[in-house]
Short mmCIF file of C-alpha atoms in Angstrom, two decimals:
data_model
loop_
_atom_site.label_atom_id
_atom_site.label_comp_id
_atom_site.label_asym_id
_atom_site.label_seq_id
_atom_site.Cartn_x
_atom_site.Cartn_y
_atom_site.Cartn_z
CA MET A 1 15.94 40.86 5.23
CA ALA A 2 16.71 37.12 5.23
CA ALA A 3 13.82 34.71 5.04
CA GLN A 4 13.20 32.77 8.21
CA PRO A 5 12.79 28.99 7.87
CA ARG A 6 9.32 27.71 8.49
CA ALA A 7 8.60 26.02 11.76
CA GLY A 8 9.06 22.27 11.38
CA ALA A 9 10.89 22.62 8.05
CA PRO A 10 13.97 20.43 7.74
CA SER A 11 17.23 22.29 8.02
CA GLY A 12 20.33 21.73 5.95
CA GLY A 13 18.62 22.08 2.61
CA SER A 14 17.04 18.62 2.48
CA ARG A 15 13.47 18.58 1.33
CA PRO A 16 10.85 15.89 1.63
CA PRO A 17 10.01 14.19 -1.63
CA ALA A 18 7.38 15.82 -3.77
CA PRO A 19 3.93 14.23 -3.50
CA SER A 20 4.04 13.09 -7.11
CA THR A 21 7.32 11.25 -6.47
CA SER A 22 5.95 9.41 -3.47
CA LEU A 23 2.76 8.68 -5.38
CA ALA A 24 4.76 7.20 -8.25
CA THR A 25 6.95 5.20 -5.85
CA GLY A 26 3.93 3.73 -4.11
CA GLY A 27 2.22 3.37 -7.46
CA VAL A 28 5.04 1.28 -8.91
CA ALA A 29 4.86 -1.13 -5.97
CA PHE A 30 1.10 -1.34 -6.42
CA ALA A 31 1.61 -1.75 -10.18
CA GLY A 32 3.98 -4.66 -9.48
CA VAL A 33 1.35 -6.34 -7.31
CA LEU A 34 -1.36 -5.65 -9.90
CA LEU A 35 0.82 -6.99 -12.70
CA LEU A 36 1.57 -10.15 -10.72
CA LEU A 37 -2.09 -10.69 -9.84
CA ASN A 38 -3.21 -9.73 -13.35
CA GLY A 39 -0.86 -12.39 -14.70
CA ILE A 40 -2.18 -15.01 -12.29
CA MET A 41 -5.79 -14.13 -13.14
CA ALA A 42 -4.99 -14.28 -16.87
CA ILE A 43 -3.52 -17.76 -16.30
CA PHE A 44 -6.77 -18.86 -14.66
CA GLN A 45 -8.81 -17.13 -17.37
CA GLY A 46 -6.76 -18.90 -20.04
CA ILE A 47 -7.09 -22.30 -18.36
CA SER A 48 -10.85 -21.91 -18.07
CA ALA A 49 -11.07 -20.89 -21.75
CA ILE A 50 -8.93 -23.86 -22.81
CA ALA A 51 -10.95 -26.35 -20.75
CA VAL A 52 -14.00 -27.68 -22.47
CA ASP A 53 -16.62 -26.26 -20.13
CA ASP A 54 -19.36 -23.67 -20.08
CA VAL A 55 -17.53 -20.84 -18.30
CA TYR A 56 -17.66 -18.61 -21.38
CA ALA A 57 -20.42 -18.41 -23.94
CA ARG A 58 -19.41 -19.62 -27.36
CA PHE A 59 -20.09 -17.29 -30.24
CA GLY A 60 -21.03 -18.67 -33.60
CA SER A 61 -19.54 -15.81 -35.60
CA TYR A 62 -16.98 -13.37 -34.28
CA ILE A 63 -15.02 -10.82 -36.27
CA TYR A 64 -11.68 -12.19 -34.95
CA LYS A 65 -11.28 -15.72 -36.28
CA ILE A 66 -9.71 -17.15 -33.11
CA ASN A 67 -11.74 -19.73 -31.25
CA LEU A 68 -12.08 -19.79 -27.47
CA THR A 69 -9.27 -22.33 -27.09
CA GLY A 70 -6.95 -20.03 -29.05
CA TRP A 71 -7.87 -17.13 -26.76
CA GLY A 72 -7.19 -19.39 -23.80
CA TRP A 73 -3.65 -20.12 -24.95
CA ILE A 74 -3.00 -16.45 -25.69
CA LEU A 75 -4.19 -15.44 -22.22
CA LEU A 76 -2.24 -18.26 -20.57
CA VAL A 77 1.07 -17.28 -22.19
CA LEU A 78 0.51 -13.56 -21.54
CA GLY A 79 -0.39 -14.37 -17.94
CA VAL A 80 2.78 -16.33 -17.26
CA ILE A 81 5.00 -13.59 -18.70
CA ALA A 82 3.03 -10.82 -16.93
CA ALA A 83 3.31 -12.62 -13.59
CA ALA A 84 7.07 -12.93 -14.06
CA ALA A 85 7.32 -9.22 -14.95
CA GLY A 86 5.21 -8.32 -11.89
CA TRP A 87 7.54 -10.30 -9.66
CA GLY A 88 10.49 -8.55 -11.29
CA VAL A 89 8.96 -5.13 -10.62
CA LEU A 90 8.46 -6.05 -6.96
CA VAL A 91 12.09 -7.11 -6.52
CA GLY A 92 13.32 -4.00 -8.35
CA ALA A 93 14.73 -5.55 -11.51
CA ALA A 94 15.50 -2.93 -14.15
CA TRP A 95 14.28 -5.12 -17.04
CA ALA A 96 10.92 -5.65 -15.32
CA ARG A 97 9.67 -2.09 -15.79
CA VAL A 98 10.02 -2.29 -19.57
CA ALA A 99 8.67 -5.84 -19.62
CA GLY A 100 5.78 -4.74 -17.39
CA ILE A 101 4.86 -1.90 -19.73
CA VAL A 102 4.96 -4.24 -22.74
CA MET A 103 2.97 -6.94 -20.96
CA ALA A 104 0.35 -4.51 -19.64
CA SER A 105 -0.02 -3.12 -23.17
CA LEU A 106 -0.44 -6.61 -24.65
CA SER A 107 -2.84 -7.54 -21.86
CA LEU A 108 -4.86 -4.40 -22.55
CA LEU A 109 -5.12 -5.35 -26.21
CA ALA A 110 -5.99 -8.98 -25.44
CA GLN A 111 -8.65 -7.99 -22.92
CA PHE A 112 -10.16 -5.55 -25.41
CA LEU A 113 -10.39 -8.33 -27.98
CA PHE A 114 -11.80 -10.70 -25.32
CA LEU A 115 -14.67 -8.26 -24.52
CA PRO A 116 -17.46 -10.33 -26.14
CA TYR A 117 -16.65 -13.35 -23.95
CA SER A 118 -16.36 -11.52 -20.63
CA PRO A 119 -17.29 -7.82 -20.94
CA VAL A 120 -17.30 -6.65 -17.31
CA TRP A 121 -14.09 -8.46 -16.35
CA SER A 122 -12.34 -7.27 -19.51
CA VAL A 123 -13.23 -3.62 -18.81
CA ILE A 124 -11.89 -3.94 -15.25
CA MET A 125 -8.68 -5.52 -16.52
CA VAL A 126 -8.26 -2.78 -19.15
CA ALA A 127 -8.55 -0.12 -16.43
CA LEU A 128 -5.97 -1.93 -14.28
CA ASP A 129 -3.63 -2.26 -17.25
CA VAL A 130 -3.88 1.48 -17.90
CA PHE A 131 -2.92 2.17 -14.27
CA VAL A 132 0.03 -0.26 -14.47
CA ILE A 133 1.30 1.44 -17.64
CA TRP A 134 0.96 4.87 -16.02
CA ALA A 135 2.73 3.84 -12.81
CA LEU A 136 5.61 2.11 -14.58
CA THR A 137 6.17 4.96 -17.05
CA THR A 138 6.09 7.78 -14.49
CA TYR A 139 8.34 6.10 -11.92
CA GLU A 140 11.90 7.38 -11.81
CA PRO A 141 14.08 5.35 -9.45
CA GLU A 142 16.34 7.40 -7.26
CA THR A 143 19.96 7.25 -8.27
CA PRO A 144 22.48 7.29 -5.43
CA ALA A 145 24.42 10.52 -5.08
CA THR A 146 28.06 10.23 -6.08
#
């Protein structure tokens, strides 16, 4: 006995994409936006750390011997590169996925080290970086059929 196709099922053997594929596709677009915004926010965070103001508390002794101005420059440079990678992910550049994974990993590390200066914001940024890394590593772009 031949199996009858389900009602509403597409005929001709084409199947809708699996939920995980559509989740990853939507996730990579969201990751591109997050990476772009994460880069822009890191630029602002770096500028405010470089500026001589009272945005961040100054620690007298910290295990990492980089002062707040040094952290500001690190965050500023990472932010510019991350924003560029985020833009690249959004326009579909192949290099941008790898650059995005690298930048999100470096941002995760920098935010972890920046925890004493801004603990709540750093934890939020670490969580976003983990999502960006997941979305960019699980995404498999569709290749056209030949």
